[in-house]
C-alpha positions in Angstrom: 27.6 66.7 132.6 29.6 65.1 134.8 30.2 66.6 138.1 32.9 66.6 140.9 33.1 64.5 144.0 34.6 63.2 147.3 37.0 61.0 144.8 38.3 63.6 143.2 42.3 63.9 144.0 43.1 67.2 144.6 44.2 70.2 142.2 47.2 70.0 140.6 50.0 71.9 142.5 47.4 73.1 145.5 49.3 71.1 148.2 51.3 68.2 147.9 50.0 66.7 151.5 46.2 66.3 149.9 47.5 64.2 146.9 44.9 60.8 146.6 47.1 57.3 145.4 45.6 56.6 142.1 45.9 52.9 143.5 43.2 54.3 145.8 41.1 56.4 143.7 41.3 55.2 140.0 41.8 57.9 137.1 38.4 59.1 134.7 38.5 58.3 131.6 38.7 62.0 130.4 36.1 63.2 127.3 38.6 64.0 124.6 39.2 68.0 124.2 36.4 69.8 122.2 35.6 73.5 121.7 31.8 75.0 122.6 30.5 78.4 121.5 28.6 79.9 123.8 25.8 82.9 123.9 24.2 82.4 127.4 21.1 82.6 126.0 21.7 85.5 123.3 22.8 87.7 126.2 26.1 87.8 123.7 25.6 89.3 120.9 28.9 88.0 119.6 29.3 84.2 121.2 32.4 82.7 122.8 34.3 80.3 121.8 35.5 78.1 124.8 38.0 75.2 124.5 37.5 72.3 127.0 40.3 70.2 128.2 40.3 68.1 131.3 44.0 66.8 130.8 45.2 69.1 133.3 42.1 68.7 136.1 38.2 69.1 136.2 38.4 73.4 135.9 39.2 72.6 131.7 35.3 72.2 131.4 32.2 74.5 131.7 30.2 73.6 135.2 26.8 75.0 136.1 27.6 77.4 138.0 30.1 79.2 135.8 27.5 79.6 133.6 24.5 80.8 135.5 27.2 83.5 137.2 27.9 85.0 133.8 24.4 84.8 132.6 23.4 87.2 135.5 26.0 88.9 135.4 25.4 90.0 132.1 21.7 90.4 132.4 22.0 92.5 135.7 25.6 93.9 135.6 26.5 94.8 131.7 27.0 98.3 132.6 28.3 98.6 136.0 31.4 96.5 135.4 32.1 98.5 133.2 36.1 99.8 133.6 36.4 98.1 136.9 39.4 96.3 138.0 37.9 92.8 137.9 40.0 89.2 138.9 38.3 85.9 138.4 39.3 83.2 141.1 39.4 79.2 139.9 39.0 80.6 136.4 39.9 76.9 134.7 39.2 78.4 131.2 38.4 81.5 131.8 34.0 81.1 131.0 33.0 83.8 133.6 35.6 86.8 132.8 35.7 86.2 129.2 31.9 86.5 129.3 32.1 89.4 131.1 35.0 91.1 128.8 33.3 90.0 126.1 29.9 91.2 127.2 30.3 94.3 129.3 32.5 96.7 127.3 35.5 96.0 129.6 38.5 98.1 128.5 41.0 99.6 131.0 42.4 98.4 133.1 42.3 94.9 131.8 40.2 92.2 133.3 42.2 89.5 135.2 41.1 85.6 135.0 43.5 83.6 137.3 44.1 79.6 138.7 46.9 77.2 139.3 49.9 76.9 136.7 48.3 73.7 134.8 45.3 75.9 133.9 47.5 78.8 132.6 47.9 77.3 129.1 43.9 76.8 128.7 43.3 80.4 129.8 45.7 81.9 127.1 44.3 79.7 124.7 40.4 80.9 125.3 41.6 84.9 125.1 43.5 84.1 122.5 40.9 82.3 120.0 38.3 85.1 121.1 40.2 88.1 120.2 40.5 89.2 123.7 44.5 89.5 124.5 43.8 93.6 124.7 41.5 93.6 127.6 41.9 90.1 129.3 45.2 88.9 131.2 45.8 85.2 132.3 47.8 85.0 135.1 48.7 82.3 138.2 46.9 82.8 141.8 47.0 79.9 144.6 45.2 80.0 147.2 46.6 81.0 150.3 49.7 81.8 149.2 51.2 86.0 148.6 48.9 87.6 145.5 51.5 87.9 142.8 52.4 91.1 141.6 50.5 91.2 138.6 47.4 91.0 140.4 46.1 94.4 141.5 45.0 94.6 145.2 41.3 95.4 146.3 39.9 94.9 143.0 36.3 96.3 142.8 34.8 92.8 141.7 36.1 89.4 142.1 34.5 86.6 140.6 34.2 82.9 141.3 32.3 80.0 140.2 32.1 76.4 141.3 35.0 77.2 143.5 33.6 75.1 146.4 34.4 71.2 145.5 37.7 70.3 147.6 37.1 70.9 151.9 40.8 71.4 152.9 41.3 74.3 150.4 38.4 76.3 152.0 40.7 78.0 154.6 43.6 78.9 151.3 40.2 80.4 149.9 39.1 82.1 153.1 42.8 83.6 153.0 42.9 84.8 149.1 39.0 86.4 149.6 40.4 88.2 152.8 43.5 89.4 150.5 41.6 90.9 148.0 38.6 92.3 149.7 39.2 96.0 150.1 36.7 98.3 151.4 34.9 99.4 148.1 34.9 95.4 146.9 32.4 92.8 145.7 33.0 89.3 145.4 30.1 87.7 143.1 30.5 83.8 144.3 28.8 81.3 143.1 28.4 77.4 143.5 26.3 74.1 143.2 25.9 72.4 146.4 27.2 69.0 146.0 27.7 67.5 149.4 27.1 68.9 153.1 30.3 69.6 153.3 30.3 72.4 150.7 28.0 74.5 153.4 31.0 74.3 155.8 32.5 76.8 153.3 29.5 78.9 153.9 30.0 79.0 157.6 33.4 79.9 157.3 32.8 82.7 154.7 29.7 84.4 157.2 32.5 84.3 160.1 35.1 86.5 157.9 33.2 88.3 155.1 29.6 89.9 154.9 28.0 87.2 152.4 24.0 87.9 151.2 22.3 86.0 148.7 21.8 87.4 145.5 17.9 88.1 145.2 17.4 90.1 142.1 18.2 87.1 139.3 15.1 86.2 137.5 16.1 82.6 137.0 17.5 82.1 140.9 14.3 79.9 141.2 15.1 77.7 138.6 18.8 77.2 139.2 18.0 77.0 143.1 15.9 73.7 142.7 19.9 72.5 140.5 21.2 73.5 144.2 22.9 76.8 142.7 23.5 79.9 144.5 24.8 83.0 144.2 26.2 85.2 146.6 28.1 88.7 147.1 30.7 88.2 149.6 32.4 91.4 151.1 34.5 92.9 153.7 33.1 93.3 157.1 32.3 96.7 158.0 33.7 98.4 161.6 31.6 99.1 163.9 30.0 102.5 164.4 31.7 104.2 167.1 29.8 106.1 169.5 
């Protein structure tokens, strides 16, 4: 599976000031668009049915780390997701919340999978082909920028995978975590550690969030030698006053 790199321009529609020349950085030759099924392993008993499409940017594909966060979320977390207020972050097509909706007996209030505009139409397409239009909502974030209004604030649980692949959005996603993140919230994050510069991230999250390792995955030996990790990222508590 291919993955992304330092060549990459960036997202469509994140910031007109990082766009790349394609003189300087020559276009892919994109795989043509396909559809998977997908189980994780059996841990759905019903599989999903995921469309891929990169004509819009790299998130139209299923990465790595997409799918290890929704395999441990569904072995470890099937029942206490249940009927939270959940937003996905980066969603691309939607793998990790649609696992989860699909898995985890979400009903209401509806579980939100969110990304830039280009991404929208791929998102509605993967609820849509799965049945999934009663309990899963596609809807346009951007980093940095106001949360829309259809996004509920504080959700319990935000999700993100492979979120960590372009350096000058870190601070936009530093600044949509810090939006969300209420009191009572968990972020599950996870990503593949491409290049040094992805641990910069890192840094930045510790500064301005509580971030720990996840420690009780089974397979977090066997994804960690892939360079994946998973984290929970949350608010920073107050110090105890005397």
């Amino acid at each position: 599976m291919e993955q992304p790199d330092d060549r990459l321009p960036a997202p469509d529609g994140l910031n007109d000031d990082f766009e790349v020349s394609e003189s300087l950085v020559p276009m892919r030759d994109l795989k043509a668009a396909e559809q998977n099924t997908v189980s994780f392993d059996g841990l759905l008993a019903e599989p999903l049915i995921l469309k891929e499409d990169l004509k819009e940017g790299c998130g139209g594909q299923l990465w790595p780390a997409g799918m290890v966060l929704a395999k441990y979320l569904l072995r470890r977390h099937r029942s206490d997701l249940s009927n939270k207020t959940i937003i996905e972050l980066g969603a691309g097509g939607g793998l990790v919340g649609l696992a989860v909706a699909r898995g985890c007996n979400i009903g209401k209030p509806p579980l939100y999978i969110t990304d830039q505009a280009p991404m929208l139409p791929l998102m509605e397409t993967n609820i849509k082909i799965n049945n999934l239009a009663s309990t899963v909502v596609a809807g346009v974030l951007n980093w940095g920028e106001p949360i829309p209004d259809l996004i509920p604030s504080h959700p319990a649980v935000i999700l993100a995978a492979d979120c960590v692949y372009f350096e000058p959005a870190f601070p936009l996603l530093i600044s949509t975590l810090g939006d969300l993140l209420g009191p009572e919230s968990v972020c599950y994050f996870c990503f593949k550690r491409r290049r040094r510069a992805d641990l910069r991230f890192m840094k930045m999250a510790r500064k301005a969030f509580e971030v720990e390792i996840v420690t009780d995955d089974p397979e977090a030996e066997a994804y960690g030698r892939e360079n994946i990790s998973i984290f929970s990222i949350r608010p920073k508590q107050s110090e105890a006053r005397p």
